[in-house]
Short mmCIF file of C-alpha atoms in Angstrom, two decimals:
data_model
loop_
_atom_site.label_atom_id
_atom_site.label_comp_id
_atom_site.label_asym_id
_atom_site.label_seq_id
_atom_site.Cartn_x
_atom_site.Cartn_y
_atom_site.Cartn_z
CA MET D 21 -12.56 28.63 -1.96
CA GLU D 22 -9.82 28.42 0.66
CA ARG D 23 -8.79 24.90 1.67
CA THR D 24 -7.36 24.11 5.07
CA PHE D 25 -5.36 21.16 6.30
CA SER D 26 -7.51 18.79 8.35
CA HIS D 27 -4.62 17.90 10.68
CA LEU D 28 -3.97 21.48 11.82
CA ASP D 29 -6.02 23.33 14.42
CA ALA D 30 -6.90 27.06 14.26
CA GLN D 31 -3.49 27.95 15.74
CA GLY D 32 -1.58 25.80 13.22
CA ASN D 33 -0.79 23.00 15.66
CA VAL D 34 -0.79 19.37 14.55
CA THR D 35 -3.90 17.53 15.71
CA MET D 36 -5.63 14.24 15.09
CA VAL D 37 -8.93 14.64 13.26
CA ASP D 38 -12.00 13.79 15.35
CA VAL D 39 -14.04 11.39 13.22
CA GLY D 40 -16.50 10.54 16.00
CA ASP D 41 -19.42 12.39 14.41
CA LYS D 42 -18.91 10.97 10.93
CA ILE D 43 -21.42 8.42 9.66
CA PRO D 44 -19.84 4.98 9.31
CA SER D 45 -19.75 3.63 5.76
CA LYS D 46 -18.08 0.86 3.83
CA ARG D 47 -14.54 2.00 2.96
CA VAL D 48 -12.25 0.44 0.36
CA ALA D 49 -8.76 1.46 -0.74
CA ILE D 50 -6.37 -0.10 -3.24
CA ALA D 51 -2.73 0.98 -3.58
CA GLU D 52 0.14 -0.18 -5.73
CA ALA D 53 3.91 -0.40 -5.64
CA VAL D 54 6.34 -1.69 -8.25
CA VAL D 55 9.56 -3.56 -7.50
CA GLU D 56 12.05 -3.41 -10.39
CA LEU D 57 14.40 -6.41 -10.53
CA ALA D 58 17.20 -7.67 -12.74
CA PRO D 59 16.05 -10.43 -15.12
CA ALA D 60 18.19 -13.02 -13.28
CA THR D 61 16.68 -12.06 -9.92
CA LEU D 62 13.17 -12.26 -11.34
CA GLU D 63 13.88 -15.76 -12.68
CA LEU D 64 15.08 -16.89 -9.24
CA LEU D 65 11.97 -15.37 -7.65
CA LYS D 66 9.69 -17.17 -10.14
CA LYS D 67 11.45 -20.49 -9.43
CA SER D 68 11.34 -19.94 -5.62
CA ALA D 69 15.11 -20.37 -5.76
CA LEU D 70 16.19 -17.35 -3.73
CA PRO D 71 18.22 -18.05 -0.56
CA LYS D 72 15.55 -16.78 1.84
CA GLY D 73 12.68 -18.85 0.39
CA ASP D 74 9.25 -18.03 -1.03
CA VAL D 75 9.44 -14.28 -1.59
CA LEU D 76 5.83 -13.64 -2.59
CA ALA D 77 4.31 -15.70 0.23
CA CYS D 78 6.39 -13.80 2.77
CA ALA D 79 5.57 -10.42 1.15
CA LYS D 80 1.85 -11.24 1.13
CA ILE D 81 1.75 -12.10 4.83
CA GLY D 82 3.97 -9.15 5.78
CA GLY D 83 1.91 -6.72 3.72
CA ILE D 84 -1.30 -7.85 5.39
CA MET D 85 0.34 -7.52 8.81
CA ALA D 86 1.48 -4.00 7.91
CA ALA D 87 -2.04 -2.96 6.89
CA LYS D 88 -3.24 -3.95 10.36
CA ARG D 89 -0.53 -1.78 11.97
CA ALA D 90 -0.64 1.38 9.86
CA SER D 91 -1.74 3.53 12.80
CA GLN D 92 1.41 2.52 14.68
CA LEU D 93 3.59 3.88 11.86
CA ILE D 94 1.70 6.97 10.66
CA PRO D 95 1.46 9.45 13.57
CA LEU D 96 -2.05 10.86 12.99
CA CYS D 97 -3.59 7.76 11.41
CA HIS D 98 -6.63 6.34 13.20
CA SER D 99 -6.56 2.78 14.47
CA LEU D 100 -9.04 0.81 12.37
CA ASN D 101 -10.68 -2.57 12.62
CA LEU D 102 -10.09 -3.91 9.12
CA SER D 103 -12.68 -6.26 7.70
CA TYR D 104 -10.37 -7.32 4.86
CA ALA D 105 -6.78 -6.94 3.71
CA ASP D 106 -5.06 -8.58 0.76
CA ILE D 107 -1.88 -8.35 -1.29
CA ARG D 108 -1.86 -9.38 -4.96
CA PHE D 109 1.14 -9.71 -7.26
CA GLU D 110 1.63 -9.40 -10.99
CA VAL D 111 5.03 -10.76 -12.03
CA ARG D 112 6.12 -9.14 -15.30
CA ASP D 113 8.98 -10.33 -17.51
CA MET D 114 9.26 -7.10 -19.50
CA PRO D 115 10.29 -4.97 -17.88
CA PRO D 116 11.36 -7.38 -15.12
CA GLN D 117 9.28 -6.34 -12.11
CA VAL D 118 6.71 -7.32 -9.55
CA ARG D 119 3.65 -5.09 -9.40
CA ILE D 120 2.00 -5.16 -5.99
CA GLU D 121 -1.64 -4.32 -5.38
CA ALA D 122 -2.72 -3.92 -1.75
CA GLU D 123 -6.36 -3.69 -0.74
CA ALA D 124 -7.87 -2.75 2.61
CA ARG D 125 -11.53 -2.60 3.65
CA THR D 126 -13.49 -1.58 6.71
CA VAL D 127 -16.84 -0.21 7.78
CA GLY D 128 -16.07 2.88 9.76
CA ASN D 129 -15.79 6.63 10.22
CA THR D 130 -12.59 7.15 8.25
CA GLY D 131 -10.88 5.78 5.16
CA VAL D 132 -8.35 3.00 4.71
CA GLU D 133 -6.00 4.68 2.23
CA MET D 134 -3.05 4.66 4.63
CA GLU D 135 -3.57 0.98 5.40
CA ALA D 136 -3.43 0.11 1.69
CA ILE D 137 -0.39 2.33 1.04
CA VAL D 138 1.54 1.01 4.05
CA ALA D 139 0.70 -2.56 3.01
CA ALA D 140 1.99 -1.99 -0.55
CA GLN D 141 5.17 -0.33 0.69
CA SER D 142 5.84 -3.05 3.23
CA ALA D 143 5.30 -5.84 0.73
CA ALA D 144 7.77 -4.08 -1.61
CA ALA D 145 10.34 -3.72 1.18
CA ILE D 146 9.95 -7.43 2.02
CA ILE D 147 10.59 -8.35 -1.62
CA TYR D 148 13.74 -6.21 -1.46
CA ASP D 149 14.83 -7.89 1.77
CA MET D 150 14.25 -11.38 0.39
CA CYS D 151 16.13 -10.61 -2.87
CA LYS D 152 19.01 -8.45 -1.62
CA ALA D 153 21.36 -11.42 -1.26
CA VAL D 154 21.51 -11.64 -5.07
CA GLN D 155 20.79 -8.02 -6.04
CA ARG D 156 21.33 -4.77 -4.13
CA ASP D 157 20.21 -2.23 -6.75
CA ILE D 158 16.51 -3.12 -6.64
CA VAL D 159 14.24 -0.12 -7.21
CA ILE D 160 10.89 0.36 -5.48
CA SER D 161 8.69 2.81 -7.36
CA ARG D 162 5.18 3.98 -8.23
CA VAL D 163 3.74 3.75 -4.73
CA ARG D 164 0.33 5.38 -5.04
CA LEU D 165 -3.34 5.16 -4.28
CA LEU D 166 -5.26 3.56 -7.16
CA HIS D 167 -8.79 3.57 -5.79
CA LYS D 168 -10.78 4.62 -2.76
CA SER D 169 -14.48 4.54 -2.10
CA GLY D 170 -16.77 5.37 0.76
CA GLY D 171 -17.17 8.34 3.01
CA LYS D 172 -18.09 11.93 2.30
CA SER D 173 -15.53 12.42 -0.46
CA GLY D 174 -16.88 9.47 -2.44
CA GLU D 175 -14.92 7.59 -5.05
CA PHE D 176 -11.45 8.23 -6.44
CA ASN D 177 -9.75 6.35 -9.27
CA ALA D 178 -6.19 7.22 -10.25
CA PRO D 179 -5.44 7.82 -13.90
CA GLU D 180 -3.41 5.22 -15.79
CA LEU D 181 0.32 5.89 -15.82
CA PRO D 182 2.56 5.16 -18.78
CA ALA D 183 4.31 1.79 -18.53
#
């Protein structure tokens, strides 16, 4: 079975997919990102003692804002009316890191994977920005789709990765 790229036309030109004939359904996507910090930076974050203020509150709001603007950043991404967006954090002491989980939902003709991924990446970048005054070698890693449901392709759940 030969697979083709949905964003290329018969001549190989880039094109936006027409989703107008697709049946609307409830769509959910969850993505993650991990921000690796030095133990001292993590302690400052947990105490809300970083120079720029409450890191996680800012990252949550910024991540949600990013989910709502994914189509302005990803060239062929459809503009969606999100019914829900959220950013959740898991602060881990060992190894010292913040795990970000971004969720986006809609009822529509196309999925919300890009909204969730952009939200996770943006929240991670905001954590970097808020912590860079005390640490420059922060690592952002493991950005990936964890779950998606809805639409013709159904459900996807990513396999667990080693810690």
